[in-house]
Coordinates of C-alpha atoms and ligand atoms in Angstrom, one line a residue:
Chain A
M1 CA 88.5 164.8 140.7
N2 CA 90.1 163.1 143.6
S3 CA 87.3 163.5 146.8
A4 CA 89.9 162.6 149.5
Q5 CA 91.7 166.1 148.5
P6 CA 91.0 169.0 149.7
F7 CA 89.9 171.4 147.0
F8 CA 91.7 174.5 148.9
D9 CA 94.5 173.6 151.1
F10 CA 96.8 176.1 152.8
T11 CA 98.7 173.9 155.0
S12 CA 101.5 173.9 152.9
V13 CA 101.6 177.2 153.0
W14 CA 101.4 177.1 156.5
S15 CA 104.2 175.0 157.0
S16 CA 106.2 177.5 154.3
M17 CA 105.6 180.7 156.6
P18 CA 109.0 181.3 157.2
I19 CA 110.4 181.2 154.0
L20 CA 107.5 183.2 152.5
L21 CA 108.0 186.1 155.3
K22 CA 111.5 185.7 154.7
G23 CA 110.5 187.0 151.1
F24 CA 108.1 189.5 152.1
A25 CA 110.9 191.0 154.0
I26 CA 113.1 190.9 151.5
A27 CA 110.7 192.6 149.0
M28 CA 109.5 195.0 151.8
A29 CA 113.6 195.9 152.0
C30 CA 114.2 196.4 148.5
A31 CA 111.0 198.9 147.7
T32 CA 111.8 200.9 151.5
V33 CA 115.8 201.3 150.0
A34 CA 115.0 201.7 146.8
I35 CA 112.0 204.5 147.5
I36 CA 114.4 206.7 149.4
I37 CA 117.2 206.4 147.1
A38 CA 114.8 207.9 144.6
I39 CA 113.1 210.5 146.5
L40 CA 117.0 211.8 147.0
L41 CA 117.4 211.5 143.3
G42 CA 114.2 212.6 142.0
L43 CA 115.3 215.7 144.5
I44 CA 118.1 216.4 142.9
V45 CA 116.5 215.8 139.2
A46 CA 113.8 218.0 140.6
L47 CA 116.2 220.8 141.2
M48 CA 117.9 220.4 138.0
R49 CA 114.9 220.6 136.1
L50 CA 114.2 224.3 137.7
S51 CA 117.7 225.1 137.6
R52 CA 118.3 228.4 135.6
V53 CA 121.0 226.7 133.6
K54 CA 119.8 225.0 130.7
I55 CA 121.9 222.1 130.4
L56 CA 120.7 221.1 134.2
R57 CA 117.8 221.5 132.6
W58 CA 118.5 219.7 129.7
I59 CA 120.4 216.4 131.3
A60 CA 117.1 216.3 133.8
F61 CA 114.5 216.8 131.4
I62 CA 116.1 213.9 129.5
Y63 CA 116.9 211.5 132.7
T64 CA 113.0 212.1 133.4
Q65 CA 111.7 210.9 130.6
F66 CA 114.0 208.1 130.1
F67 CA 113.1 206.5 133.3
R68 CA 109.4 207.0 132.7
G69 CA 109.5 205.6 129.4
I70 CA 111.5 202.5 130.0
P71 CA 109.9 199.4 130.9
L72 CA 110.9 197.8 134.5
Y73 CA 111.5 194.5 133.0
V74 CA 114.3 196.5 130.2
L75 CA 115.8 198.5 132.9
I76 CA 116.3 195.1 135.2
I77 CA 117.8 193.2 132.8
W78 CA 119.6 195.8 131.6
V79 CA 121.0 196.4 135.2
Y80 CA 121.7 193.2 136.1
F81 CA 123.2 191.8 132.9
G82 CA 124.1 194.7 130.5
L83 CA 126.5 196.0 133.3
A84 CA 127.8 193.1 133.2
I85 CA 128.8 192.4 129.9
A86 CA 129.3 195.8 128.5
A87 CA 131.1 197.0 131.6
G88 CA 132.4 194.0 133.3
V89 CA 129.8 195.0 137.0
N90 CA 128.7 192.2 138.4
L91 CA 126.3 193.4 140.8
P92 CA 124.7 190.7 143.4
A93 CA 121.1 190.4 142.2
I94 CA 119.7 192.7 145.7
P95 CA 121.8 195.4 144.8
A96 CA 120.6 195.6 141.0
G97 CA 117.0 195.3 141.9
I98 CA 117.0 198.0 144.1
I99 CA 119.1 200.3 141.6
T100 CA 116.4 199.2 139.2
L101 CA 113.4 200.3 141.2
A102 CA 115.7 202.8 142.7
L103 CA 116.2 204.7 139.2
L104 CA 113.4 204.1 137.7
N105 CA 111.2 205.6 140.7
S106 CA 113.1 208.5 140.4
G107 CA 112.1 209.3 137.0
Y108 CA 108.4 209.5 138.7
L109 CA 109.4 211.0 141.8
S110 CA 111.2 214.1 139.7
E111 CA 108.1 215.1 138.4
T112 CA 105.9 215.1 141.4
F113 CA 108.9 217.1 143.5
R114 CA 108.7 219.4 140.8
S115 CA 105.0 220.2 140.3
G116 CA 104.8 220.3 144.0
I117 CA 108.0 222.6 144.2
L118 CA 106.0 224.9 141.4
A119 CA 102.9 224.7 143.7
V120 CA 104.2 226.7 146.8
N121 CA 103.0 230.4 146.3
K122 CA 105.4 233.0 144.8
G123 CA 104.9 235.3 147.8
Q124 CA 105.9 233.0 149.7
I125 CA 109.5 232.7 148.1
E126 CA 109.6 236.5 148.0
A127 CA 108.7 236.7 152.0
G128 CA 111.8 234.8 152.2
M129 CA 113.9 236.8 149.6
A130 CA 113.3 239.9 151.1
L131 CA 114.1 238.5 154.5
G132 CA 117.8 238.5 153.2
L133 CA 117.6 234.7 152.7
S134 CA 119.9 233.0 150.4
R135 CA 118.0 231.1 147.6
R136 CA 119.5 227.9 149.3
N137 CA 118.0 228.6 152.6
V138 CA 114.8 229.7 150.7
M139 CA 114.3 226.1 149.1
L140 CA 115.2 224.0 152.0
H141 CA 113.2 226.0 155.0
I142 CA 110.5 227.8 152.8
V143 CA 109.3 226.0 149.8
L144 CA 110.8 222.4 150.2
P145 CA 108.5 221.9 153.5
Q146 CA 105.8 223.2 151.8
A147 CA 106.2 221.0 148.7
F148 CA 106.8 218.1 151.0
R149 CA 103.0 218.8 152.1
V150 CA 101.3 218.6 148.9
I151 CA 103.9 215.4 147.7
I152 CA 103.3 212.9 150.5
P153 CA 100.0 211.0 149.1
P154 CA 101.7 210.6 145.1
L155 CA 104.6 209.8 146.8
G156 CA 102.7 206.8 149.3
N157 CA 101.1 205.9 146.1
Q158 CA 105.1 205.7 144.8
Y159 CA 105.9 203.5 147.5
V160 CA 102.7 201.2 146.9
D161 CA 104.0 200.6 143.0
A162 CA 107.7 199.7 144.1
I163 CA 106.5 197.2 146.6
K164 CA 104.5 195.5 143.9
D165 CA 107.0 196.2 141.3
T166 CA 109.4 194.3 143.7
A167 CA 107.8 191.1 142.1
I168 CA 109.5 191.5 138.9
L169 CA 112.9 191.1 140.8
S170 CA 112.1 187.4 140.7
I171 CA 113.6 187.2 137.3
I172 CA 116.9 188.2 138.4
G173 CA 117.2 185.5 141.1
V174 CA 116.2 188.0 144.1
P175 CA 114.7 185.6 146.8
E176 CA 111.5 187.6 147.1
L177 CA 108.4 186.9 147.9
M178 CA 107.1 186.5 144.4
R179 CA 109.9 184.1 143.6
E180 CA 109.7 181.7 146.7
S181 CA 105.9 181.7 146.0
K182 CA 106.7 180.4 142.3
A183 CA 109.0 177.7 144.1
L184 CA 107.2 176.6 146.5
A185 CA 103.8 176.8 144.8
N186 CA 106.1 174.1 142.2
L187 CA 107.0 172.2 144.9
Y188 CA 103.5 171.7 146.7
Y189 CA 101.6 172.0 143.0
R190 CA 99.4 174.6 145.2
P191 CA 99.7 177.2 143.1
F192 CA 96.4 178.9 143.7
E193 CA 96.9 179.1 147.4
F194 CA 100.4 179.9 147.5
Y195 CA 99.8 183.0 144.8
T196 CA 96.9 183.8 147.1
F197 CA 98.3 184.2 150.2
A198 CA 101.5 186.3 148.4
G199 CA 98.7 188.5 147.0
L200 CA 97.6 188.8 150.3
L201 CA 100.5 189.9 151.7
Y202 CA 101.3 192.6 149.2
L203 CA 97.8 193.8 150.1
F204 CA 98.3 194.1 153.8
A205 CA 101.4 195.9 153.0
V206 CA 99.8 198.2 151.0
L207 CA 97.1 199.1 153.3
V208 CA 99.6 199.5 156.0
V209 CA 101.5 202.1 153.4
S210 CA 98.0 204.1 152.8
R211 CA 97.3 204.4 156.3
G212 CA 100.6 205.6 157.6
V213 CA 100.6 208.1 154.5
S214 CA 97.2 209.4 155.6
V215 CA 97.9 209.6 159.0
L216 CA 101.2 211.8 158.1
E217 CA 99.0 213.7 155.6
K218 CA 96.4 214.7 158.3
K219 CA 99.4 215.4 160.9
L220 CA 100.9 217.7 158.7
S221 CA 97.7 219.4 157.1
A222 CA 96.9 220.4 161.1
H223 CA 98.7 223.7 160.6
S224 CA 97.9 223.6 156.7
A225 CA 99.4 225.8 153.9
Q226 CA 97.4 224.1 151.4
T227 CA 94.3 226.0 151.9
T228 CA 96.1 229.6 152.3
V229 CA 98.4 228.4 149.4
I230 CA 95.7 227.8 147.2
I231 CA 93.5 230.9 147.9
D232 CA 96.7 233.0 147.2
V233 CA 96.9 231.5 144.0
L234 CA 93.3 232.4 143.3
N235 CA 93.7 236.3 144.4
Chain B
M1 CA 95.6 261.0 167.8
S2 CA 94.5 262.0 164.1
S3 CA 97.8 264.8 163.8
P4 CA 100.0 264.5 161.3
V5 CA 103.8 263.3 162.4
S6 CA 106.1 265.8 162.1
A7 CA 108.8 265.4 159.7
P8 CA 112.5 264.5 161.1
D9 CA 114.7 267.9 162.0
A10 CA 117.5 267.0 159.8
L11 CA 116.2 264.7 157.0
A12 CA 119.6 263.0 155.9
P13 CA 119.4 263.4 152.0
D14 CA 120.0 260.7 149.8
F15 CA 119.4 257.8 152.5
L16 CA 117.8 255.8 149.9
K17 CA 117.8 256.8 146.4
L18 CA 116.3 255.1 142.8
V19 CA 118.2 256.4 139.8
G20 CA 116.9 255.7 136.1
V21 CA 115.1 252.6 137.7
S22 CA 113.0 250.8 134.5
K23 CA 111.5 247.3 134.8
T24 CA 109.5 245.5 131.6
F25 CA 107.5 242.7 131.4
G26 CA 107.8 241.1 128.3
N27 CA 106.4 244.6 125.9
H28 CA 105.2 246.1 129.1
R29 CA 107.1 249.0 130.1
V30 CA 106.1 248.7 133.8
L31 CA 108.6 251.6 135.6
D32 CA 109.7 253.7 133.1
K33 CA 113.0 255.9 134.2
I34 CA 112.0 256.0 138.0
D35 CA 113.8 258.6 139.9
L36 CA 112.9 258.8 143.9
A37 CA 114.7 259.6 146.6
V38 CA 113.6 258.9 150.4
S39 CA 115.3 260.7 153.4
E40 CA 116.4 259.0 156.5
G41 CA 113.3 259.0 159.2
E42 CA 111.2 259.7 156.0
V43 CA 107.4 258.5 155.3
L44 CA 107.0 258.2 151.9
V45 CA 103.6 257.1 150.1
I46 CA 102.8 256.1 146.9
I47 CA 99.0 256.5 145.3
G48 CA 98.1 255.5 142.2
P49 CA 95.6 253.8 140.1
S50 CA 95.9 249.9 140.0
G51 CA 98.4 249.0 137.4
S52 CA 100.6 251.9 138.0
G53 CA 103.4 250.2 138.9
K54 CA 103.6 251.0 142.5
S55 CA 104.1 247.1 143.8
T56 CA 107.0 246.9 141.1
L57 CA 108.4 250.0 142.4
L58 CA 108.5 248.8 145.8
R59 CA 109.5 244.9 144.8
C60 CA 112.5 247.0 142.8
I61 CA 114.0 248.6 145.8
N62 CA 115.0 245.1 147.6
F63 CA 115.7 243.6 144.4
I64 CA 112.7 241.3 144.5
A65 CA 111.8 242.2 140.9
A66 CA 115.4 243.4 139.5
P67 CA 115.3 246.3 137.5
D68 CA 116.1 246.1 133.8
E69 CA 117.7 249.5 134.1
G70 CA 119.1 252.2 136.8
E71 CA 120.2 251.9 140.1
V72 CA 119.0 251.6 143.8
I73 CA 121.8 253.7 146.0
F74 CA 120.9 252.7 149.8
Q75 CA 123.3 254.4 152.1
G76 CA 125.7 255.1 149.5
H77 CA 125.9 251.8 147.7
S78 CA 125.1 251.5 144.4
W79 CA 122.9 248.4 143.2
K80 CA 123.3 248.2 139.6
A81 CA 120.5 246.4 137.4
M82 CA 122.3 242.9 136.6
S83 CA 124.4 243.8 133.5
S84 CA 123.7 240.1 131.5
K85 CA 121.1 237.8 132.2
Y86 CA 123.3 235.3 130.5
N87 CA 126.3 235.4 132.7
F88 CA 125.1 232.6 135.3
L89 CA 127.7 232.6 137.5
A90 CA 127.8 236.5 137.8
N91 CA 124.3 236.6 138.2
R92 CA 124.3 234.0 141.2
K93 CA 127.1 235.7 143.0
Y94 CA 125.4 239.6 143.1
E95 CA 122.2 237.4 144.4
Q96 CA 124.4 236.2 146.9
K97 CA 125.5 240.2 147.6
L98 CA 121.8 241.1 147.0
T99 CA 121.1 239.1 150.7
V100 CA 122.8 242.2 151.9
L101 CA 120.7 244.5 150.5
R102 CA 117.3 243.0 151.5
S103 CA 118.3 242.2 155.1
E104 CA 118.5 246.0 155.5
I105 CA 115.1 246.6 154.1
G106 CA 112.1 245.1 155.6
M107 CA 108.9 244.1 153.2
V108 CA 105.0 243.7 154.3
F109 CA 102.7 242.2 151.6
Q110 CA 99.2 242.6 150.7
N111 CA 98.8 238.6 151.4
F112 CA 100.6 238.6 154.8
N113 CA 103.1 235.7 153.4
V114 CA 103.7 234.4 156.8
F115 CA 105.1 231.0 156.6
P116 CA 102.6 228.4 157.4
H117 CA 104.6 225.6 158.4
M118 CA 106.0 227.5 161.2
T119 CA 104.7 228.9 164.3
A120 CA 104.2 232.9 165.0
A121 CA 107.6 232.7 166.7
Q122 CA 109.4 230.2 164.2
N123 CA 108.2 233.0 161.7
V124 CA 109.8 235.7 163.4
M125 CA 113.5 233.7 164.0
L126 CA 114.0 232.1 160.5
G127 CA 115.6 235.7 159.6
L128 CA 117.4 235.8 162.9
T129 CA 119.1 232.7 162.8
K130 CA 119.5 232.3 159.1
V131 CA 120.4 235.9 158.4
R132 CA 121.4 237.4 161.7
K133 CA 123.3 234.4 162.6
Q134 CA 121.8 234.5 166.1
S135 CA 121.7 231.2 167.8
K136 CA 118.4 230.0 168.3
D137 CA 117.7 230.8 172.4
N138 CA 118.5 234.4 171.5
A139 CA 116.4 234.4 168.6
R140 CA 113.4 232.9 170.1
K141 CA 114.1 235.8 173.0
A142 CA 114.1 238.1 169.9
A143 CA 110.9 237.0 168.4
V144 CA 108.8 236.9 171.6
E145 CA 110.2 240.4 171.9
A146 CA 109.1 241.4 168.4
L147 CA 105.5 239.5 168.3
S148 CA 105.0 241.1 171.9
Q149 CA 106.0 244.5 170.2
V150 CA 102.6 244.0 168.1
G151 CA 100.5 242.7 170.5
L152 CA 100.8 238.9 170.1
A153 CA 102.4 237.9 173.2
E154 CA 100.2 235.6 173.8
K155 CA 100.1 234.2 170.2
V156 CA 103.7 233.1 170.0
D157 CA 103.3 229.5 169.4
Q158 CA 100.3 229.5 167.4
Y159 CA 100.2 228.3 163.6
P160 CA 99.1 231.2 161.1
E161 CA 96.3 229.3 160.3
K162 CA 94.7 229.6 164.0
L163 CA 95.1 233.7 163.6
S164 CA 93.2 236.3 162.1
G165 CA 94.5 238.6 158.9
G166 CA 95.3 241.3 161.2
Q167 CA 97.4 238.7 163.4
K168 CA 99.0 237.5 160.7
Q169 CA 100.0 240.7 159.2
R170 CA 101.2 241.3 162.7
V171 CA 103.5 238.6 162.8
A172 CA 104.6 239.7 159.1
I173 CA 105.5 243.1 160.7
A174 CA 107.3 241.6 163.4
R175 CA 109.3 239.2 161.2
A176 CA 110.4 241.9 159.4
L177 CA 111.4 244.4 162.0
A178 CA 112.7 241.7 164.2
L179 CA 116.1 241.9 161.9
Q180 CA 116.1 245.7 162.4
P181 CA 115.9 246.7 158.8
K182 CA 116.8 250.5 157.9
V183 CA 114.0 250.7 155.9
M184 CA 110.4 249.3 155.7
L185 CA 108.5 248.7 152.6
F186 CA 104.3 248.1 153.0
D187 CA 102.8 247.0 149.8
E188 CA 99.0 247.7 150.6
A189 CA 99.1 245.8 154.2
T190 CA 95.7 246.4 154.9
S191 CA 93.8 245.5 151.3
S192 CA 93.0 242.2 152.0
L193 CA 91.7 243.0 155.8
D194 CA 88.1 242.8 156.8
P195 CA 87.7 246.3 157.4
E196 CA 87.3 246.2 161.2
L197 CA 91.0 244.2 161.3
V198 CA 92.3 247.4 158.9
N199 CA 92.7 250.3 161.6
G200 CA 94.8 247.9 164.1
I201 CA 97.5 247.7 161.5
L202 CA 97.5 251.4 159.9
E203 CA 98.1 251.8 163.8
E204 CA 101.3 249.5 163.4
I205 CA 102.6 251.8 160.8
R206 CA 101.8 255.1 162.6
R207 CA 104.0 253.8 165.8
L208 CA 106.7 253.2 163.1
A209 CA 106.8 256.4 161.7
K210 CA 106.6 258.4 165.1
A211 CA 109.4 256.0 166.3
G212 CA 111.5 257.6 162.9
M213 CA 111.5 254.5 160.8
T214 CA 111.9 255.2 156.9
M215 CA 108.8 254.0 155.2
V216 CA 107.8 253.8 151.7
V217 CA 104.2 252.9 151.8
V218 CA 101.8 251.8 149.1
T219 CA 98.2 252.1 150.4
H220 CA 94.8 252.8 148.9
E221 CA 93.5 254.3 152.7
M222 CA 94.0 257.8 151.5
N223 CA 93.0 259.6 155.6
F224 CA 95.9 257.4 156.7
A225 CA 98.3 258.8 153.4
F226 CA 97.5 262.8 154.2
Q227 CA 98.0 261.9 157.7
V228 CA 101.4 259.9 158.4
A229 CA 103.0 260.7 154.7
H230 CA 105.8 263.2 154.7
R231 CA 105.4 263.3 151.1
I232 CA 102.9 261.6 148.5
V233 CA 104.0 260.5 145.2
F234 CA 101.6 260.0 142.7
M235 CA 102.0 257.5 140.1
D236 CA 100.7 256.5 137.0
Q237 CA 101.4 254.1 133.8
G238 CA 104.9 253.2 135.3
R239 CA 105.4 256.9 135.8
I240 CA 105.9 259.6 139.0
V241 CA 103.2 262.3 138.1
E242 CA 103.8 264.0 141.3
I243 CA 105.7 264.4 144.2
G244 CA 104.6 266.8 147.3
T245 CA 103.5 267.3 150.8
P246 CA 100.4 266.2 151.9
D247 CA 99.0 269.9 151.7
Q248 CA 100.3 270.3 148.2
I249 CA 98.9 266.8 146.7
R250 CA 95.8 267.7 148.4
K251 CA 95.7 271.2 146.7
T252 CA 97.3 270.2 143.5
T253 CA 96.3 271.1 140.2
E254 CA 97.5 268.6 138.1
P255 CA 94.7 267.1 135.9
R256 CA 95.5 262.9 136.6
T257 CA 95.9 263.6 139.8
R258 CA 92.6 265.6 140.4
S259 CA 90.5 263.1 138.9
F260 CA 92.2 260.4 140.9
L261 CA 92.1 261.6 144.4
S262 CA 88.3 262.6 143.5
A263 CA 87.5 259.3 142.3
I264 CA 88.9 257.6 145.3
L265 CA 87.6 260.1 147.8
N266 CA 84.2 259.9 146.8
Ligands
ATP301 N1 105.6 239.2 137.0 C1 104.9 240.0 136.2 N2 104.1 239.3 134.8 C2 104.2 240.3 134.3 N3 103.3 241.6 134.3 C3 103.6 242.0 135.8 C4 104.3 241.3 136.8 N4 104.3 241.8 137.6 C5 103.8 242.9 137.4 N5 102.9 242.9 135.9 C6 102.1 244.0 135.7 O1 102.9 245.2 135.6 C7 101.9 246.1 135.8 C8 102.2 247.0 136.8 O2 101.8 246.2 138.6 P1 102.0 246.8 140.1 O3 101.9 245.2 140.7 O4 103.3 247.0 140.1 O5 101.3 247.6 139.6 P2 100.3 248.4 141.3 O6 100.3 249.7 140.9 O7 100.7 247.6 142.3 O8 98.7 247.7 140.9 P3 97.5 247.4 142.5 O9 97.2 248.5 142.8 O10 96.4 247.0 141.5 O11 98.2 246.8 143.0 C9 100.3 245.9 135.8 O12 100.1 245.6 134.6 C10 100.6 244.1 135.5 O13 100.0 243.3 135.3
MG302 MG1 100.3 246.1 144.0

C-alpha cells in the first residue's frame, strides 16, 4: 500500500460539496413533492375503498394492490421508458421520478388512511350525524382530523422511505445525491468516502423528519383523541 | 324539588310518531313493528332490560340507524324506511334530506361522543356553522351562551381531555341544545358517569322538562324516570310491552314489567 496516500481522504468530498448538496436538495424535493401527491391520491383511494359503491371499492382495491406489489425499479422503467414507447409521452427524468414515487407511496398510504379512518370511533360519526351534518362534513370535520393523528407516525415512516427511495431515481438520470456521489466517486477513486458522506446526508434527513414527526405527534396529542377512542372501542 | 313535572295543558297529538318501525341485524329482529306517539312537550321515558332495543329505537327516530320497515312521522312529515339498499343515488339523496330531520332532533349519548379534537366551544359551534349556516362570530356567541346554560361558562375553551365525564356530557347537551331542536333524545346519558356526577346531569334533563322540551329518555334511573316522565314505556325483546303514566306503571299487573321493576328497584 502506498503510505504517502492517506487511507481515508475526504478532501475531494469537501471540494465537491456544492454538487453533493445540490443532489441532496433534488432528492429531498423529489421525495417531498412525491409524498404530498401520494397523500392526496392515497386519501382519494382510501375514500373510494370505503365507498358504498362496489365498483369504486373494486377499483381502489386493485390500485392499492398493484402499486404496493410492483417493485420501484420496474415502475420507474415503465413510467420513464414505457410511457414514451407506448404513448409517446416523453417525461423529463425528474417529473417521471416524482410520479413514480407518488404512485408507489399512494398505494401504501391509501391503506394507512383507510385503517386510520376505520379507527375513528363510530360514536363520533353518529354524534356528527345526529347534529344533522352531511356525510361530507362528518368526514371533513370529525373523522379525518381524528384519523390524521393516528396516521402521523406511519406517514412519517413513508416519507423516510421515499427519501431513501430517491436513490433509485439515478437509473433514469435524475441528478440526485446518489447519482452525483457515484459520478464523483468514480472521478476521484474515492467510493468509500463519497458513499459514506451520502449515507450521512440521508441519515441526517431521516433524523430531522423523525424528529419533526414526533414533535407534530406531541403537539396534536396535547388534546388527544386516541385515549378516548381506545376506551370507547373497548366499551 | 322532587315534585313530578306537571303535564303540559294541551298536548299536541302526533307531534312525533313511529308507525310499524322494524329493524333487523342479521337475523335478529331488534325492533318488531313499533308503534309509538309522542306529544309535543311530553317527556317519554323508555325502560327495559339490556338488549331489549331501547337504543335502537332512539336511533331509528333520527335515522342514525335507518329502520328496515315503517315510518317516522315528525311534525306532519313522513320519513319512510329506505326503499332499496341498492339504489345508491336515491339513497344518497334521501340521506341528504335526512339531515333536515336530524337537525331538528337533539341526541345525547351514553359515551358523550364529544369531539376530542375540538374545544367545548368548537364542539357546539360545528352544528351552528355547518348545519345552521351561522357566521363564526354568531356561532361563538351562541356556543358560549349554550355552555353557560349548562354551567360551563369557565370551560368554553377547554379540550374535552381536560373535562370530567359530567362536564363532557354537559358539552354534549349544550351542543345539541344550541341547534334549538324540537325534540331531545337521551340514551342512558348518566350510565357512564361516576355516581356523584349523575345527579347534575339528571338535573339538566329535569330543567329541560320544566321548560317544556319534548323528550324521549332511555334511563336506568328509576326514581328519576318516575318523577320526570309523563308516560313510561316498558320494552322487552324489541316490542313495547306496556305504556302508561308513572302511576299506572308502578301499579301494573303486567308480569314482565313487574319482574323488571322489582329486579331493578332492589
Ligand atoms: N349495529 C348492530 N349490529 C348488530 N347487532 C346490534 C347492533 N346494534 C344493536 N344490536 C343488537 O340489538 C339488540 C338491541 O340493542 P340495543 O342497543 O338497542 O339494546 P338496549 O335496549 O339499548 O340495551 P342496553 O340497555 O344494554 O343499552 C342487542 O341484542 C344488540 O346486540
Ligand atoms: Mg342501549
